Short mmCIF file of C-alpha atoms in Angstrom, two decimals:
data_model
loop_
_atom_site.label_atom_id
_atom_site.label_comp_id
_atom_site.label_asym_id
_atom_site.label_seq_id
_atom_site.Cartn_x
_atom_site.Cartn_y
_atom_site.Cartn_z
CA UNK A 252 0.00 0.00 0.00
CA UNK A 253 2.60 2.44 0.76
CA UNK A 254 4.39 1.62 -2.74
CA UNK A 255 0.77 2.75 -4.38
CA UNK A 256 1.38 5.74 -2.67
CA UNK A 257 4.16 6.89 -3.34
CA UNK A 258 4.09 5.55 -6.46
CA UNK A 259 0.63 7.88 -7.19
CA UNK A 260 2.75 10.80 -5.35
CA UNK A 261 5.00 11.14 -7.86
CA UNK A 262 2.91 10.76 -10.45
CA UNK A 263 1.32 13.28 -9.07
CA UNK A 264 4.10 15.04 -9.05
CA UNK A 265 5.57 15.03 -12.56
CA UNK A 266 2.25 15.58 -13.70
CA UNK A 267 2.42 19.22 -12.15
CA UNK A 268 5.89 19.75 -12.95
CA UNK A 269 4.52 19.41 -16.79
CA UNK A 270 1.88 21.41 -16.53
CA UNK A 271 4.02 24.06 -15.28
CA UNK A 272 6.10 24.30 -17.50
CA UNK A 273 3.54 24.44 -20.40
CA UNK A 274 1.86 27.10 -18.40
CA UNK A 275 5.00 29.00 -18.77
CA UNK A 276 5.42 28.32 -22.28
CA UNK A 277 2.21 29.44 -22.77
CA UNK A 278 2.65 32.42 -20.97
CA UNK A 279 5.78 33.53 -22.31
CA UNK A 280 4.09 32.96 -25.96
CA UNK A 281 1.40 35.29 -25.27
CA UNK A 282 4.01 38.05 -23.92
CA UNK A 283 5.88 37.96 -27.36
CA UNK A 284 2.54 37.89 -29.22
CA UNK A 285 1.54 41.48 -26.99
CA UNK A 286 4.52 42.97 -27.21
CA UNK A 287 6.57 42.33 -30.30
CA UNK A 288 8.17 44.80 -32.86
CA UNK A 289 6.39 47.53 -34.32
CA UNK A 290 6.64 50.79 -36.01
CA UNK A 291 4.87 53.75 -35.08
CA UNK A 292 5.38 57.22 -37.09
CA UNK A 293 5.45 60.56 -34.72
CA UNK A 294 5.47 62.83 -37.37
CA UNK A 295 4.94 62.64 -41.20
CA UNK A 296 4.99 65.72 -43.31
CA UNK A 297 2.02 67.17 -44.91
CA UNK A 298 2.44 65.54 -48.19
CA UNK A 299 2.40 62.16 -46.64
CA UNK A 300 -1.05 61.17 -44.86
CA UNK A 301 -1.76 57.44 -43.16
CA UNK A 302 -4.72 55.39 -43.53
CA UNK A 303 -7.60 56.08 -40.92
CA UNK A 304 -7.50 51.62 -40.85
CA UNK A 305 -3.75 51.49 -40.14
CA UNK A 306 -2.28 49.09 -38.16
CA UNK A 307 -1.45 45.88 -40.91
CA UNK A 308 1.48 43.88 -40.41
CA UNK A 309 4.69 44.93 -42.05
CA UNK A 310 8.01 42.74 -42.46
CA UNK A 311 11.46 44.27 -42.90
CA UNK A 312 11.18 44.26 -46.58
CA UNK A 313 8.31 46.35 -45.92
CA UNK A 314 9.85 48.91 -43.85
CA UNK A 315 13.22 49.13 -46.86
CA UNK A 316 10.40 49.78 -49.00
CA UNK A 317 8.55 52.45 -47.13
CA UNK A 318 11.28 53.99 -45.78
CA UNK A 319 12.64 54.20 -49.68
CA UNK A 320 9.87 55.70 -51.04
CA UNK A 321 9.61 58.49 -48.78
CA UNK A 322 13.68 59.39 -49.83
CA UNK A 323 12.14 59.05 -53.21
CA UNK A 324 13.56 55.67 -54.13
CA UNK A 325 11.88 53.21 -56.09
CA UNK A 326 10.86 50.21 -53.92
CA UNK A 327 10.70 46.94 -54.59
CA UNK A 328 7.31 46.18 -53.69
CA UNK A 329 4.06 48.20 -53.68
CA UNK A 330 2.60 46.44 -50.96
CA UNK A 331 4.36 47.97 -48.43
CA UNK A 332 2.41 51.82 -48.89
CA UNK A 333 -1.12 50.56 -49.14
CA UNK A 334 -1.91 52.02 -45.89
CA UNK A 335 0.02 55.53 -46.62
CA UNK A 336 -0.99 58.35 -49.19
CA UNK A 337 1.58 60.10 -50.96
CA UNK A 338 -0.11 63.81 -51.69
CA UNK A 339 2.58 65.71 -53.63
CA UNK A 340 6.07 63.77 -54.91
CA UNK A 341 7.67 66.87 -54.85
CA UNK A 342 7.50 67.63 -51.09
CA UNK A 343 8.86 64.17 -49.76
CA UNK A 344 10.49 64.06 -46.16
CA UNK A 345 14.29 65.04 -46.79
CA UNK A 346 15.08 63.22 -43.70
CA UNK A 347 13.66 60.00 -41.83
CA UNK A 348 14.38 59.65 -37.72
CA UNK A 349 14.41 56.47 -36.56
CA UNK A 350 14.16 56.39 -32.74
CA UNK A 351 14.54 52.59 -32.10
CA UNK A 352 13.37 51.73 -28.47
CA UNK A 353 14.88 48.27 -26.64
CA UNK A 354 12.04 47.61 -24.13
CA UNK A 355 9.35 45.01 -23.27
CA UNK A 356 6.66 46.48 -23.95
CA UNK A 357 5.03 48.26 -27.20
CA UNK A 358 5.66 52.53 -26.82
CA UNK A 359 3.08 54.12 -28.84
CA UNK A 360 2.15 58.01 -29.03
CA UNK A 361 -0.48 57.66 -31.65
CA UNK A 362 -3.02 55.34 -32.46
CA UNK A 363 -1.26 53.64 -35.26
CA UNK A 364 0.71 51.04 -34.20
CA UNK A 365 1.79 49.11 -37.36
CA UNK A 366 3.45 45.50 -35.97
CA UNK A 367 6.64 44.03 -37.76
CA UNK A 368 7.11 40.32 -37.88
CA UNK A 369 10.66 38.63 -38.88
CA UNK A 370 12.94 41.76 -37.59
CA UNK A 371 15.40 39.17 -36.14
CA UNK A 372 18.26 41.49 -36.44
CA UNK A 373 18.16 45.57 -36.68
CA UNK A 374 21.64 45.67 -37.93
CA UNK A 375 21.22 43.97 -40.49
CA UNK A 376 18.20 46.41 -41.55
CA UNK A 377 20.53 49.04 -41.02
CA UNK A 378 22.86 47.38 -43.36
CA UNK A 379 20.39 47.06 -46.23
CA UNK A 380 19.36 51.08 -45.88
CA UNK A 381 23.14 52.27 -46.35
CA UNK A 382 23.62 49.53 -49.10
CA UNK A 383 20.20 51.13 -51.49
CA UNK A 384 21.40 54.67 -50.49
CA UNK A 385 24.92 53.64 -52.36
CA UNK A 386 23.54 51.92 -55.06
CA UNK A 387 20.98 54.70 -55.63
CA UNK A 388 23.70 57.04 -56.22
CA UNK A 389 22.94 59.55 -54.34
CA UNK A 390 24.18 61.92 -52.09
CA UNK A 391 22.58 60.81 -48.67
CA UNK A 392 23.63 60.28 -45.05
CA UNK A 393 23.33 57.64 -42.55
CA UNK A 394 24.05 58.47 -39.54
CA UNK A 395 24.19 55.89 -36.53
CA UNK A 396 23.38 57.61 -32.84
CA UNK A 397 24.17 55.94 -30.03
CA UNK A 398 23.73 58.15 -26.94
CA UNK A 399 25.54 55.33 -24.44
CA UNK A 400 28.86 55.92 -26.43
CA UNK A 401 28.60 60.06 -25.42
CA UNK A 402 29.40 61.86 -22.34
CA UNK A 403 26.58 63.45 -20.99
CA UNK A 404 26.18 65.67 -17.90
CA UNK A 405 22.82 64.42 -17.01
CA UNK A 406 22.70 66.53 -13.82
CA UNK A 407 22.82 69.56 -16.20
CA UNK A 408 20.14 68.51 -17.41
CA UNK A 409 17.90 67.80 -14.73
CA UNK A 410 17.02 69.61 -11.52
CA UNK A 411 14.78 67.64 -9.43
CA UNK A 412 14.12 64.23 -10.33
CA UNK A 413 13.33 62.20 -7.40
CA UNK A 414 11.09 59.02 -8.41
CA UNK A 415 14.44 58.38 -11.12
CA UNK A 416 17.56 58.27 -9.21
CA UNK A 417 18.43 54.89 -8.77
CA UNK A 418 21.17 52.98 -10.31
CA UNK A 419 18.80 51.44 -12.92
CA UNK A 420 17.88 54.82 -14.23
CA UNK A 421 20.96 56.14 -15.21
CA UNK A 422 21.21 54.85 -18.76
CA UNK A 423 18.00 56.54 -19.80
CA UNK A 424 18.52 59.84 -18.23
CA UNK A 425 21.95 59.79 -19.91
CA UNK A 426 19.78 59.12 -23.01
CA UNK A 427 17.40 61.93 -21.94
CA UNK A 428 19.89 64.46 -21.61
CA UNK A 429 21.64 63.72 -25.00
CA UNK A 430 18.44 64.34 -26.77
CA UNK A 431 18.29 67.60 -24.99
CA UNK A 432 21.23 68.62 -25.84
CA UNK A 433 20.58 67.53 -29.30
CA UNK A 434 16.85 69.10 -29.52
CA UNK A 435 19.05 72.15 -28.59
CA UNK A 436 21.60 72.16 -31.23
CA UNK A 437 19.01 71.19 -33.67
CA UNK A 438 18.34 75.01 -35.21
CA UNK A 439 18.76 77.37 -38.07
CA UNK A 440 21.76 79.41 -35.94
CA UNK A 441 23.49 76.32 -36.07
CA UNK A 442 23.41 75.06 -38.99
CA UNK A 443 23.45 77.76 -41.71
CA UNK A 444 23.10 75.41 -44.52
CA UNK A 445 20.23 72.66 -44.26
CA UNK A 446 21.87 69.09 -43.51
CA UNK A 447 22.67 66.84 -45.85
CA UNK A 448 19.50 64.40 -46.52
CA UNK A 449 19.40 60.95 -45.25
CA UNK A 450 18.49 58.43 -41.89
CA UNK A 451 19.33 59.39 -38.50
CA UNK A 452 19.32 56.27 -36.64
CA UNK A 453 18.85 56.82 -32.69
CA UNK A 454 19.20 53.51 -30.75
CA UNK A 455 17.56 53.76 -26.67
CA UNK A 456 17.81 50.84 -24.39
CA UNK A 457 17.59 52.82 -21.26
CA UNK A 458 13.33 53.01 -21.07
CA UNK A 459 13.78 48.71 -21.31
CA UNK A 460 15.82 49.01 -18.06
CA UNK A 461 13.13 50.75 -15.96
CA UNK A 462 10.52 48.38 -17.19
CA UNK A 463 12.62 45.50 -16.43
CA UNK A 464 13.55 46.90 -12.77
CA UNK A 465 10.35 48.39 -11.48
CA UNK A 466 7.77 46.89 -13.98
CA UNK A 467 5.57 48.53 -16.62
CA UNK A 468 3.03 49.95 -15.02
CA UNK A 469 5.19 51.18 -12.17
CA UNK A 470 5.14 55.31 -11.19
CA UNK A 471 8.62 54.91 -12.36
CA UNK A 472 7.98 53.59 -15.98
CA UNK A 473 5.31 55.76 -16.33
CA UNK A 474 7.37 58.74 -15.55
CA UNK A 475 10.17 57.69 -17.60
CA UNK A 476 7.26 57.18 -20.65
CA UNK A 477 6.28 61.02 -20.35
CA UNK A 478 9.51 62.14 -19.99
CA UNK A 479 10.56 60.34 -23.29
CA UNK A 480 7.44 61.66 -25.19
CA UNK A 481 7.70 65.59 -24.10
CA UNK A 482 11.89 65.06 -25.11
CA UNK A 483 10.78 63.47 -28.01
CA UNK A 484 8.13 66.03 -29.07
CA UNK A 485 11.32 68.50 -28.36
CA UNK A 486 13.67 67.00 -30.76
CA UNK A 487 10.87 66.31 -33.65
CA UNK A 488 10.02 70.01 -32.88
CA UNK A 489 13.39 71.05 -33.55
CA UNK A 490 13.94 68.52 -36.66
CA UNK A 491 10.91 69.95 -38.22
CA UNK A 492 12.35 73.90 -38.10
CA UNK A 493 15.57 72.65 -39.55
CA UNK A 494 14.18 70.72 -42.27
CA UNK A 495 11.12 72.44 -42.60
CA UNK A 496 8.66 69.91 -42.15
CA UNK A 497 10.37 67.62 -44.53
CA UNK A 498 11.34 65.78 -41.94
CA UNK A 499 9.57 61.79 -40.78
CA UNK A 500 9.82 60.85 -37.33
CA UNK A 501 9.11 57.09 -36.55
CA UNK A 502 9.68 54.67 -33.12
CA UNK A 503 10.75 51.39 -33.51
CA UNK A 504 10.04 48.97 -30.88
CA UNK A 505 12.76 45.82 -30.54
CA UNK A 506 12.36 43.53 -28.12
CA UNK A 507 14.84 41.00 -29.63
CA UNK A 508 15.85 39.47 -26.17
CA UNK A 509 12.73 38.75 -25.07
CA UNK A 510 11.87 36.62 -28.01
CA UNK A 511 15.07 34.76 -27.30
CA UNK A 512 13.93 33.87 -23.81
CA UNK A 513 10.37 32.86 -25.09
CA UNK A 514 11.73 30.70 -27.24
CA UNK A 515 14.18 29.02 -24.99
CA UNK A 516 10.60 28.30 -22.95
CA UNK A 517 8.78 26.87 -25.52
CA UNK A 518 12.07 24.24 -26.37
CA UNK A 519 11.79 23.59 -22.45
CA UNK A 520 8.13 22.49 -22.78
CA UNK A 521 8.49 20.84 -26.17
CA UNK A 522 12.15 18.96 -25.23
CA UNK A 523 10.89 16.10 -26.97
CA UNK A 524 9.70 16.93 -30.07
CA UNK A 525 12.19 16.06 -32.87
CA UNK A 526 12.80 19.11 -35.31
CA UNK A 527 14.37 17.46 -37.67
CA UNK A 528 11.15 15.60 -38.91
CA UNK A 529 9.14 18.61 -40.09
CA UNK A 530 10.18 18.86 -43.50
CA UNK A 531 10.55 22.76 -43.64
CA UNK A 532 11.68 24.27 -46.47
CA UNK A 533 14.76 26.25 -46.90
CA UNK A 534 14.13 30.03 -47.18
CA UNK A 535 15.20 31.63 -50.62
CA UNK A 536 15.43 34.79 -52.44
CA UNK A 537 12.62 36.72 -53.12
CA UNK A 538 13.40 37.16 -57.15
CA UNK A 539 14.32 33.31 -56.59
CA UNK A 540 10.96 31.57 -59.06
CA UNK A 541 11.70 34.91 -61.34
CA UNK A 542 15.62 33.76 -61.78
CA UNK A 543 14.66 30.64 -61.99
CA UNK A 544 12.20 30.54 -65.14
CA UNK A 545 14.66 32.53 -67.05
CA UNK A 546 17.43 30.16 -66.85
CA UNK A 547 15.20 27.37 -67.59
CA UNK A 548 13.19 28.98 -70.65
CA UNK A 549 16.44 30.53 -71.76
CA UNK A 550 18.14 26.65 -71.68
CA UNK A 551 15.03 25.01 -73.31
CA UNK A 552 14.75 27.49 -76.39
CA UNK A 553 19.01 27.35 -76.61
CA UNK A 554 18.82 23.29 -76.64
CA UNK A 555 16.10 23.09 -79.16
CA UNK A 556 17.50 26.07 -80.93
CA UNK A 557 20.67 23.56 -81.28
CA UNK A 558 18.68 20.20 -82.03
CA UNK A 559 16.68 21.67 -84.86
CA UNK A 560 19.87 23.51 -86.45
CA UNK A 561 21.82 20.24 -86.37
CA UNK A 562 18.75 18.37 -87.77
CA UNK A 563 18.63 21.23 -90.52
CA UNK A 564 22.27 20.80 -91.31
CA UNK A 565 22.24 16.86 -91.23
CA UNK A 566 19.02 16.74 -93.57
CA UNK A 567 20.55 19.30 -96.20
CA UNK A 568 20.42 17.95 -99.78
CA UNK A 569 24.04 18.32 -101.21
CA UNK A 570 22.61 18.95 -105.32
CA UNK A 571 19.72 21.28 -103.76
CA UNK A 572 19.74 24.67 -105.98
CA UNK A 573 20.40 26.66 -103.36
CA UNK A 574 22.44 30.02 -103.20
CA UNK A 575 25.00 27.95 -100.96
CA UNK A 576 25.90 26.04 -103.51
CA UNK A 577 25.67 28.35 -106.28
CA UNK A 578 28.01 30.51 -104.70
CA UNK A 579 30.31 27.69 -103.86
CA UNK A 580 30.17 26.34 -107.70
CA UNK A 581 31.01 29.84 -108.81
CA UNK A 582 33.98 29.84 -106.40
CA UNK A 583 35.22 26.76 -108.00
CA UNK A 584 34.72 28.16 -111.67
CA UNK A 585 36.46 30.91 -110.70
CA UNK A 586 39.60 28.61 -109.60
CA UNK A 587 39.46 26.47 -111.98
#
């Protein structure tokens, strides 16, 4: 009896241990699916209007494309500006910000809140942007901020800051205080000739770090999140009198790491499955089936362009009256 027991104990036992852990796979599957990547735009110039129904999915290629068209590039695919109106070709942003945010959960300031599926690696999209801008031709600037790299007096820039003083908030008042210090260098005295045109690429991870630490709907996060949006209003305030509203301000959201660890969840819960027996198919290039049905058409007509030329040469009558032969009998007169 005691053997039943303890036998139904740990059954029991390992039972709950399994559920667990698919409760935690589940859980960290719906946490991705809330708050994955996606692009929101601040500010778009007057010549550029969004869809009232925005909010479809875009991948990468969609934001190369998008973010080509408004530099006046020819994208690849019209897909990607369904949901966005372009008024007047002629007034196009001259400049698009990119303010890409590392945190956990989605930062929004407007309504449209546009998610992006297979962003696996930002560099790599950065990449791809300065790649088009040299193959276009033209004469365009990237240019890759990254406020952690600068030194920053962040007690200049703020007084009286009590609920974000701790250890864990010092990367993203640094950040702060940069784009202060930008938003203030970001005028007509200073620059007497308009910048060149181009990306500005601004990467924050310091708003992740008070999300992580105190939570996201903490006084502290939500502090931090109004302090980021009246900076940011600052800087796209100051972007728009230098470039004169030709200027695009967007927010990416990246939470990268996060998928990582909701993936190493799900491989907890699913140990035993055996990848290798899926049968997936290997990604390839997009132009891939276009490539593809040249070379083969192209190969076909060659071969039977070959097989019926032989056939025409091998089937020739030598005494046909032909003007091969006449001029090759007239040749021979000649010689003779």
């Amino acid at each position: 009896v005691l053997k039943l027991k303890t036998g139904k104990m740990l059954g029991e036992l390992q039972f709950a241990i399994n559920a667990a852990f698919v409760l935690v796979a589940l859980l960290g599957n719906a946490v991705i699916s809330c708050t994955g990547d996606s692009l929101t735009f601040h500010y778009l110039p007057p010549s550029i209007q969004q869809d009232p129904l925005c909010g479809q999915s875009l991948k990468k290629q969609d934001i190369m494309d998008l973010f080509s068209l408004m530099l006046g590039y020819s994208p690849e695919h019209a897909s990607s500006t369904d949901g966005f109106k372009f008024l007047n070709p002629f007034a196009l942003p001259r400049s698009i910000v990119v303010f890409e945010l590392s945190g956990i959960s989605p930062y929004s300031v407007t309504d449209c809140l546009y998610p992006v599926s297979g962003l696996h690696n930002v560099e790599h999209l950065k990449n791809e942007l300065v790649n088009e801008m040299k193959v276009d031709g033209g004469d365009y600037l990237f240019l890759d901020v990254n406020p952690n790299e600068n030194e920053v007096d962040v007690k200049s820039a703020f007084e009286d800051l009590p609920s974000l003083s701790g250890d864990a908030n010092a990367l993203f008042l640094q950040e702060i205080a940069y784009l202060k210090k930008m938003s203030s260098k970001l005028n007509p005295e200073e620059f007497p000739e308009t910048p060149r045109d181009g990306v500005i690429w601004i990467s924050l991870k310091g708003y992740n770090n008070i999300v992580v630490h105190y939570g996201s709907e903490s006084t502290e996060a939500r502090q931090a999140k109004i302090l980021f949006q009246s900076t940011l209003k600052d800087v796209a305030d100051s972007l728009k009198r230098l470039y004169g509203d030709n200027v695009a301000v967007t927010i990416l959201n990246n939470n990268v790491k996060l998928r990582r660890v909701g993936r190493t969840l799900m491989q907890m819960a699913t140990a035993a499955d055996n990848t290798t027996d899926w049968n997936i198919a290997v990604p390839v290039y997009d132009d891939y089936p276009i490539i593809f049905n040249i070379i083969l058409w192209t190969s076909l007509i060659l071969v039977i362009s070959i097989i019926a030329i032989a056939y025409a040469i091998g089937d020739m009558d030598p005494g046909r009256d032909s003007i091969i032969y006449r001029m090759t009998n007239q040749k021979m007169k000649k010689d003779a």
